[in-house]
């Protein structure tokens, strides 16, 4: 394979346009609040231009709450002008205090170019897939302290008025071990349908809305909550389950790799809630250098490229003996997400040094795997 071929080639960008959020939810893994940094228009303009040139196909926008910054519309507009589909936006729906305020925000979002229309994107192994849109409202016992259900329903109505249906709309419930009082109240008020794949849908008068249940992650501000309240799994079970998942740890192998840009401009190859605790994964900052430079440097990182074809379990296997020697009873430790294992591995200097060495030795084989996985990037002669 030619040396100049990039085998860290993000196809999806996760973009936090701002760290600001009007809410200070007690479970927030990012510890967001009314104050925080935001990406400026010039940075977003250059970032989307570079992203289009790098072959990035999809944009997922979050925060903070993205609607705390007017630059969310600029990001959607610039993405579209550079051939990038904004396929996901996550918000608390705080702007739905009145029906008119909700309609105003969503009308402006549509005018910026956000659409539920599906587009074709490339996948691994030379395949393609059609991707629509995913407008996700976060609702739980912590959010409801700041955002009423009435505001959420106003946003739902405004979404239907603006985009014509509930297509692409979803509600995310984060919950602790004993589920959620707020979830229970909503489920008793609104009929729910479960399909053959085990997915749930609210039966609203204007259409179905997918209901996503997300166990809370023990990160950020959520660490102020007693960990016994969280739904946890033993490390050994998480590792076993990971072996059945996608082969790539950093992003989904189905859409190649991802790159996450935080509200302060810092770039990471994943969307982990533990990113502040893992300096090894920081790729750079778009306020200081171009996306081209960041991706180019990432391509020369043996550890990063090793992780792209290894899930959490396979990475752990490479240093498992050392981890078990250094952390007694580690396999029986209760965790809330497999990212916790990655954090433990990449923040222990001894373990990290061992993994770095093995990544260098495995680099030739990793390149071979990448060529097999992405034939559209590495065509055979």
Short mmCIF file of C-alpha atoms in Angstrom, two decimals:
data_model
loop_
_atom_site.label_atom_id
_atom_site.label_comp_id
_atom_site.label_asym_id
_atom_site.label_seq_id
_atom_site.Cartn_x
_atom_site.Cartn_y
_atom_site.Cartn_z
CA UNK A 1 0.00 0.00 0.00
CA UNK A 2 1.39 3.45 -0.87
CA UNK A 3 2.84 5.26 2.13
CA UNK A 4 0.94 8.47 1.35
CA UNK A 5 -2.48 6.81 1.60
CA UNK A 6 -4.42 7.98 4.66
CA UNK A 7 -5.84 5.15 6.70
CA UNK A 8 -7.30 7.40 9.38
CA UNK A 9 -9.97 8.93 7.19
CA UNK A 10 -12.94 10.20 9.23
CA UNK A 11 -16.31 9.95 7.50
CA UNK A 12 -18.34 11.38 10.40
CA UNK A 13 -17.70 14.54 12.42
CA UNK A 14 -19.19 14.99 15.88
CA UNK A 15 -19.34 18.75 16.46
CA UNK A 16 -19.99 20.54 19.74
CA UNK A 17 -20.65 24.07 18.49
CA UNK A 18 -20.67 25.26 22.08
CA UNK A 19 -19.97 24.07 25.61
CA UNK A 20 -22.79 26.28 26.89
CA UNK A 21 -26.13 24.92 28.06
CA UNK A 22 -28.93 26.73 29.95
CA UNK A 23 -29.27 23.66 32.14
CA UNK A 24 -26.86 22.29 34.75
CA UNK A 25 -28.14 18.73 34.91
CA UNK A 26 -26.81 16.66 37.76
CA UNK A 27 -25.91 13.74 35.49
CA UNK A 28 -24.13 15.68 32.72
CA UNK A 29 -20.99 13.81 31.68
CA UNK A 30 -19.63 16.93 29.99
CA UNK A 31 -20.35 19.16 33.03
CA UNK A 32 -22.05 21.75 30.83
CA UNK A 33 -23.67 24.93 32.11
CA UNK A 34 -24.48 28.53 31.15
CA UNK A 35 -20.80 29.37 30.75
CA UNK A 36 -18.35 27.78 28.35
CA UNK A 37 -16.46 28.18 25.10
CA UNK A 38 -18.00 28.18 21.62
CA UNK A 39 -16.62 27.80 18.11
CA UNK A 40 -16.57 31.04 16.12
CA UNK A 41 -18.02 31.46 12.63
CA UNK A 42 -14.63 31.77 10.87
CA UNK A 43 -13.43 28.56 12.53
CA UNK A 44 -16.62 26.71 11.58
CA UNK A 45 -16.41 27.96 7.99
CA UNK A 46 -12.83 26.74 7.59
CA UNK A 47 -13.57 23.52 9.47
CA UNK A 48 -16.47 22.55 7.17
CA UNK A 49 -14.42 23.42 4.09
CA UNK A 50 -11.58 21.19 5.29
CA UNK A 51 -14.05 18.46 6.30
CA UNK A 52 -15.54 18.37 2.80
CA UNK A 53 -12.06 18.11 1.27
CA UNK A 54 -11.17 15.30 3.69
CA UNK A 55 -14.17 13.26 2.54
CA UNK A 56 -16.26 13.64 5.69
CA UNK A 57 -19.85 12.75 4.79
CA UNK A 58 -21.90 13.17 7.95
CA UNK A 59 -22.17 15.78 10.70
CA UNK A 60 -23.64 15.19 14.18
CA UNK A 61 -24.16 18.34 16.24
CA UNK A 62 -24.31 18.47 20.01
CA UNK A 63 -22.92 20.53 22.89
CA UNK A 64 -23.63 21.83 25.51
CA UNK A 65 -26.90 22.55 23.85
CA UNK A 66 -26.21 23.56 20.25
CA UNK A 67 -29.12 26.01 20.24
CA UNK A 68 -27.33 28.10 22.86
CA UNK A 69 -25.21 29.33 19.95
CA UNK A 70 -26.58 30.90 16.79
CA UNK A 71 -23.61 29.37 15.04
CA UNK A 72 -25.48 26.05 14.98
CA UNK A 73 -27.30 27.33 11.88
CA UNK A 74 -24.01 28.44 10.36
CA UNK A 75 -22.56 24.96 10.93
CA UNK A 76 -25.52 23.28 9.19
CA UNK A 77 -25.35 25.76 6.29
CA UNK A 78 -21.60 25.42 5.82
CA UNK A 79 -21.78 21.63 6.06
CA UNK A 80 -24.38 21.49 3.32
CA UNK A 81 -22.42 23.82 1.05
CA UNK A 82 -19.45 21.44 1.36
CA UNK A 83 -21.46 18.28 0.62
CA UNK A 84 -21.84 17.12 4.21
CA UNK A 85 -25.16 15.83 5.56
CA UNK A 86 -26.20 17.03 9.04
CA UNK A 87 -27.77 13.79 10.17
CA UNK A 88 -27.98 14.26 13.93
CA UNK A 89 -28.74 17.07 16.37
CA UNK A 90 -29.17 16.58 20.12
CA UNK A 91 -30.92 19.13 22.34
CA UNK A 92 -32.90 19.42 25.56
CA UNK A 93 -35.60 21.42 23.76
CA UNK A 94 -35.19 24.35 26.15
CA UNK A 95 -36.26 26.73 23.36
CA UNK A 96 -39.79 25.30 23.38
CA UNK A 97 -41.14 27.47 26.21
CA UNK A 98 -43.79 28.65 23.76
CA UNK A 99 -45.04 27.14 20.53
CA UNK A 100 -43.94 30.22 18.61
CA UNK A 101 -40.38 30.09 19.98
CA UNK A 102 -40.11 26.42 19.05
CA UNK A 103 -41.38 27.07 15.53
CA UNK A 104 -38.97 29.99 15.10
CA UNK A 105 -35.93 27.88 15.96
CA UNK A 106 -36.89 24.93 13.78
CA UNK A 107 -37.89 27.13 10.85
CA UNK A 108 -34.45 28.73 10.96
CA UNK A 109 -32.84 25.28 11.19
CA UNK A 110 -34.69 24.15 8.05
CA UNK A 111 -33.72 27.34 6.21
CA UNK A 112 -30.08 26.61 7.08
CA UNK A 113 -30.34 23.30 5.25
CA UNK A 114 -31.32 20.68 7.84
CA UNK A 115 -33.46 18.05 6.15
CA UNK A 116 -34.92 14.60 6.82
CA UNK A 117 -34.10 13.60 3.24
CA UNK A 118 -31.90 10.53 2.99
CA UNK A 119 -28.50 10.58 1.31
CA UNK A 120 -26.23 7.74 0.25
CA UNK A 121 -22.96 7.34 2.15
CA UNK A 122 -20.10 4.88 1.80
CA UNK A 123 -19.55 2.09 4.31
CA UNK A 124 -16.84 -0.42 4.97
CA UNK A 125 -16.12 -3.27 2.54
CA UNK A 126 -17.12 -1.09 -0.42
CA UNK A 127 -20.81 -0.95 0.55
CA UNK A 128 -23.12 2.07 0.73
CA UNK A 129 -26.04 3.02 2.93
CA UNK A 130 -28.80 5.64 2.95
CA UNK A 131 -28.83 7.95 5.98
CA UNK A 132 -31.64 10.31 6.96
CA UNK A 133 -31.81 12.63 9.96
CA UNK A 134 -31.99 12.16 13.71
CA UNK A 135 -33.30 15.06 15.83
CA UNK A 136 -32.96 13.83 19.41
CA UNK A 137 -34.60 15.35 22.50
CA UNK A 138 -33.01 14.48 25.86
CA UNK A 139 -35.62 13.92 28.57
CA UNK A 140 -35.08 12.50 32.06
CA UNK A 141 -35.45 13.29 35.75
CA UNK A 142 -32.44 15.61 35.60
CA UNK A 143 -33.47 17.56 32.50
CA UNK A 144 -37.02 18.05 33.76
CA UNK A 145 -35.68 20.29 36.55
CA UNK A 146 -34.90 22.81 33.82
CA UNK A 147 -37.07 21.90 30.82
CA UNK A 148 -40.77 21.13 31.26
CA UNK A 149 -42.54 18.38 29.35
CA UNK A 150 -44.74 21.12 27.90
CA UNK A 151 -41.65 22.66 26.27
CA UNK A 152 -40.72 19.28 24.82
CA UNK A 153 -44.23 18.79 23.41
CA UNK A 154 -44.05 22.27 21.88
CA UNK A 155 -40.83 21.28 20.10
CA UNK A 156 -42.44 18.06 18.86
CA UNK A 157 -45.41 19.99 17.43
CA UNK A 158 -43.09 22.59 15.85
CA UNK A 159 -40.97 19.80 14.33
CA UNK A 160 -44.05 18.26 12.73
CA UNK A 161 -45.20 21.64 11.43
CA UNK A 162 -41.74 22.39 9.99
CA UNK A 163 -40.74 19.02 8.54
CA UNK A 164 -44.17 17.57 7.86
CA UNK A 165 -44.03 14.50 10.11
CA UNK A 166 -42.28 12.87 13.09
CA UNK A 167 -39.77 11.16 10.79
CA UNK A 168 -36.26 11.40 12.27
CA UNK A 169 -37.50 12.57 15.66
CA UNK A 170 -36.40 10.67 18.78
CA UNK A 171 -36.64 10.98 22.55
CA UNK A 172 -33.73 9.85 24.72
CA UNK A 173 -34.33 8.82 28.33
CA UNK A 174 -31.21 8.59 30.49
CA UNK A 175 -31.82 6.52 33.59
CA UNK A 176 -30.22 5.21 36.76
CA UNK A 177 -30.50 1.64 38.03
CA UNK A 178 -34.07 2.03 39.23
CA UNK A 179 -35.23 3.58 35.95
CA UNK A 180 -36.87 6.99 36.20
CA UNK A 181 -39.85 8.58 37.90
CA UNK A 182 -40.31 10.97 34.98
CA UNK A 183 -40.07 8.14 32.47
CA UNK A 184 -42.74 6.21 34.30
CA UNK A 185 -45.13 9.15 34.29
CA UNK A 186 -44.70 9.74 30.58
CA UNK A 187 -45.10 6.06 29.73
CA UNK A 188 -48.43 5.96 31.58
CA UNK A 189 -49.72 9.00 29.67
CA UNK A 190 -48.58 8.15 26.14
CA UNK A 191 -49.10 4.75 24.44
CA UNK A 192 -45.89 2.93 23.52
CA UNK A 193 -45.37 0.33 20.80
CA UNK A 194 -42.53 -2.20 20.72
CA UNK A 195 -41.51 -3.52 17.30
CA UNK A 196 -40.07 -6.91 16.38
CA UNK A 197 -36.51 -5.65 16.90
CA UNK A 198 -37.16 -4.56 20.49
CA UNK A 199 -37.26 -0.84 19.68
CA UNK A 200 -39.86 1.37 21.34
CA UNK A 201 -42.02 4.13 19.85
CA UNK A 202 -44.26 6.74 21.44
CA UNK A 203 -47.68 6.80 19.78
CA UNK A 204 -48.31 10.54 19.44
CA UNK A 205 -51.36 11.87 17.60
CA UNK A 206 -49.08 13.23 14.85
CA UNK A 207 -47.04 10.07 14.40
CA UNK A 208 -44.58 7.71 16.08
CA UNK A 209 -41.45 8.92 17.83
CA UNK A 210 -38.63 6.53 18.64
CA UNK A 211 -37.92 6.13 22.35
CA UNK A 212 -34.29 5.44 23.28
CA UNK A 213 -33.33 4.22 26.76
CA UNK A 214 -29.77 5.15 27.78
CA UNK A 215 -28.23 4.04 31.08
CA UNK A 216 -26.35 6.94 32.66
CA UNK A 217 -22.56 6.95 32.47
CA UNK A 218 -20.48 7.55 35.60
CA UNK A 219 -18.59 10.55 34.24
CA UNK A 220 -18.36 14.31 34.73
CA UNK A 221 -20.98 15.79 37.05
CA UNK A 222 -22.64 12.37 37.38
CA UNK A 223 -19.79 11.34 39.70
CA UNK A 224 -21.49 13.36 42.43
CA UNK A 225 -24.18 10.68 42.43
CA UNK A 226 -23.48 7.55 44.46
CA UNK A 227 -22.25 4.89 42.02
CA UNK A 228 -24.54 2.32 43.63
CA UNK A 229 -27.40 4.19 41.92
CA UNK A 230 -26.00 3.41 38.45
CA UNK A 231 -26.65 0.37 36.32
CA UNK A 232 -23.26 -1.33 36.07
CA UNK A 233 -21.75 -4.43 34.50
CA UNK A 234 -18.62 -6.38 35.51
CA UNK A 235 -15.61 -5.63 33.33
CA UNK A 236 -15.40 -9.30 32.30
CA UNK A 237 -18.97 -9.17 30.91
CA UNK A 238 -18.33 -5.92 29.05
CA UNK A 239 -15.20 -7.42 27.48
CA UNK A 240 -17.12 -10.53 26.45
CA UNK A 241 -19.88 -8.45 24.86
CA UNK A 242 -17.35 -6.22 23.10
CA UNK A 243 -15.84 -9.21 21.31
CA UNK A 244 -19.16 -9.65 19.52
CA UNK A 245 -19.31 -6.03 18.38
CA UNK A 246 -17.75 -4.07 15.55
CA UNK A 247 -14.01 -4.58 15.03
CA UNK A 248 -13.21 -0.88 15.44
CA UNK A 249 -12.87 0.82 18.82
CA UNK A 250 -12.68 4.38 17.51
CA UNK A 251 -16.01 5.00 15.83
CA UNK A 252 -18.20 2.56 13.96
CA UNK A 253 -16.54 0.47 11.31
CA UNK A 254 -19.75 0.85 9.29
CA UNK A 255 -19.04 4.49 8.53
CA UNK A 256 -15.25 4.37 8.72
CA UNK A 257 -13.84 6.55 11.50
CA UNK A 258 -15.09 9.58 13.38
CA UNK A 259 -13.54 12.80 14.58
CA UNK A 260 -15.01 14.85 17.41
CA UNK A 261 -14.52 18.61 17.69
CA UNK A 262 -15.35 20.02 21.11
CA UNK A 263 -16.62 23.51 21.85
CA UNK A 264 -13.12 24.66 22.81
CA UNK A 265 -11.80 23.45 19.45
CA UNK A 266 -10.02 20.35 20.74
CA UNK A 267 -10.18 17.31 18.45
CA UNK A 268 -10.50 13.64 19.42
CA UNK A 269 -10.90 10.38 17.45
CA UNK A 270 -13.92 9.31 19.51
CA UNK A 271 -16.90 10.76 21.39
CA UNK A 272 -16.08 9.35 24.83
CA UNK A 273 -17.44 11.16 27.88
CA UNK A 274 -14.02 10.60 29.44
CA UNK A 275 -12.11 12.61 26.84
CA UNK A 276 -10.87 15.20 29.37
CA UNK A 277 -9.23 12.41 31.34
CA UNK A 278 -7.40 10.85 28.37
CA UNK A 279 -4.81 13.36 27.07
CA UNK A 280 -3.28 10.65 24.86
CA UNK A 281 -6.30 10.78 22.57
CA UNK A 282 -6.21 14.51 21.92
CA UNK A 283 -5.35 15.11 18.27
CA UNK A 284 -5.00 18.89 18.28
CA UNK A 285 -7.16 22.04 18.25
CA UNK A 286 -8.93 23.57 15.24
CA UNK A 287 -8.50 27.04 16.73
CA UNK A 288 -4.74 26.61 16.33
CA UNK A 289 -4.31 24.52 13.17
CA UNK A 290 -6.30 23.19 10.24
CA UNK A 291 -8.27 19.97 10.19
CA UNK A 292 -5.95 18.82 7.39
CA UNK A 293 -2.92 19.14 9.70
CA UNK A 294 -4.68 17.35 12.54
CA UNK A 295 -5.72 14.39 10.39
CA UNK A 296 -2.31 14.21 8.71
CA UNK A 297 -0.58 13.97 12.10
CA UNK A 298 -3.10 11.37 13.30
CA UNK A 299 -2.20 9.21 10.31
CA UNK A 300 1.33 8.95 11.63
CA UNK A 301 0.17 7.71 15.03
CA UNK A 302 0.62 3.91 15.31
CA UNK A 303 -1.54 3.64 18.44
CA UNK A 304 -4.47 5.48 16.88
CA UNK A 305 -4.41 3.35 13.76
CA UNK A 306 -4.07 0.20 15.85
CA UNK A 307 -7.19 1.21 17.81
CA UNK A 308 -9.15 1.80 14.61
CA UNK A 309 -9.24 -1.93 13.91
CA UNK A 310 -9.48 -3.11 17.51
CA UNK A 311 -12.47 -2.90 19.81
CA UNK A 312 -12.12 -2.44 23.58
CA UNK A 313 -11.82 -6.16 24.26
CA UNK A 314 -9.08 -6.72 21.68
CA UNK A 315 -7.14 -3.71 22.95
CA UNK A 316 -7.43 -5.01 26.51
CA UNK A 317 -6.18 -8.42 25.41
CA UNK A 318 -2.85 -6.86 24.40
CA UNK A 319 -2.20 -5.51 27.90
CA UNK A 320 -4.59 -7.59 29.99
CA UNK A 321 -1.89 -9.41 31.95
CA UNK A 322 -0.30 -6.15 33.05
CA UNK A 323 -3.68 -4.61 33.91
CA UNK A 324 -4.64 -7.56 36.10
CA UNK A 325 -1.27 -7.42 37.86
CA UNK A 326 -1.68 -3.73 38.59
CA UNK A 327 -5.39 -3.70 39.48
CA UNK A 328 -6.51 -6.52 41.74
CA UNK A 329 -10.03 -7.73 41.01
CA UNK A 330 -10.26 -5.56 37.90
CA UNK A 331 -12.41 -8.02 35.93
CA UNK A 332 -15.08 -7.93 38.63
CA UNK A 333 -15.15 -4.13 38.86
CA UNK A 334 -18.55 -2.63 37.98
CA UNK A 335 -18.52 -0.08 35.16
CA UNK A 336 -21.20 1.89 33.33
CA UNK A 337 -19.63 1.95 29.85
CA UNK A 338 -16.87 0.17 27.92
CA UNK A 339 -15.14 3.55 27.50
CA UNK A 340 -14.14 3.23 31.16
CA UNK A 341 -11.85 0.32 30.22
CA UNK A 342 -10.23 2.39 27.50
CA UNK A 343 -9.73 5.23 30.00
CA UNK A 344 -8.08 2.89 32.51
CA UNK A 345 -5.72 1.49 29.88
CA UNK A 346 -4.73 4.82 28.30
CA UNK A 347 -4.18 6.70 31.57
CA UNK A 348 -1.87 4.17 33.23
CA UNK A 349 1.66 5.11 32.12
CA UNK A 350 3.04 1.56 32.39
CA UNK A 351 0.15 -0.04 30.51
CA UNK A 352 0.09 2.73 27.89
CA UNK A 353 3.82 2.33 27.18
CA UNK A 354 3.33 -1.40 26.63
CA UNK A 355 0.40 -0.81 24.29
CA UNK A 356 2.31 1.85 22.34
CA UNK A 357 5.15 -0.61 21.74
CA UNK A 358 2.82 -3.34 20.52
CA UNK A 359 1.02 -0.89 18.24
CA UNK A 360 4.29 -0.03 16.48
CA UNK A 361 5.08 -3.70 15.90
CA UNK A 362 1.60 -4.42 14.56
CA UNK A 363 1.48 -1.43 12.19
CA UNK A 364 2.23 -3.40 8.97
CA UNK A 365 -0.57 -5.84 9.75
CA UNK A 366 -2.95 -2.98 10.63
CA UNK A 367 -2.32 -1.42 7.22
CA UNK A 368 -3.18 -4.73 5.58
CA UNK A 369 -6.45 -4.93 7.55
CA UNK A 370 -7.36 -1.39 6.60
CA UNK A 371 -6.86 -2.18 2.93
CA UNK A 372 -9.23 -5.16 3.20
CA UNK A 373 -11.87 -3.24 5.14
CA UNK A 374 -11.91 -0.15 2.92
CA UNK A 375 -11.38 -1.24 -0.70
CA UNK A 376 -12.94 2.02 -1.91
CA UNK A 377 -10.04 3.92 -0.31
CA UNK A 378 -7.35 1.41 -1.21
CA UNK A 379 -8.29 0.00 -4.64
CA UNK A 380 -6.33 -3.03 -5.74
CA UNK A 381 -4.23 -2.80 -8.89
#
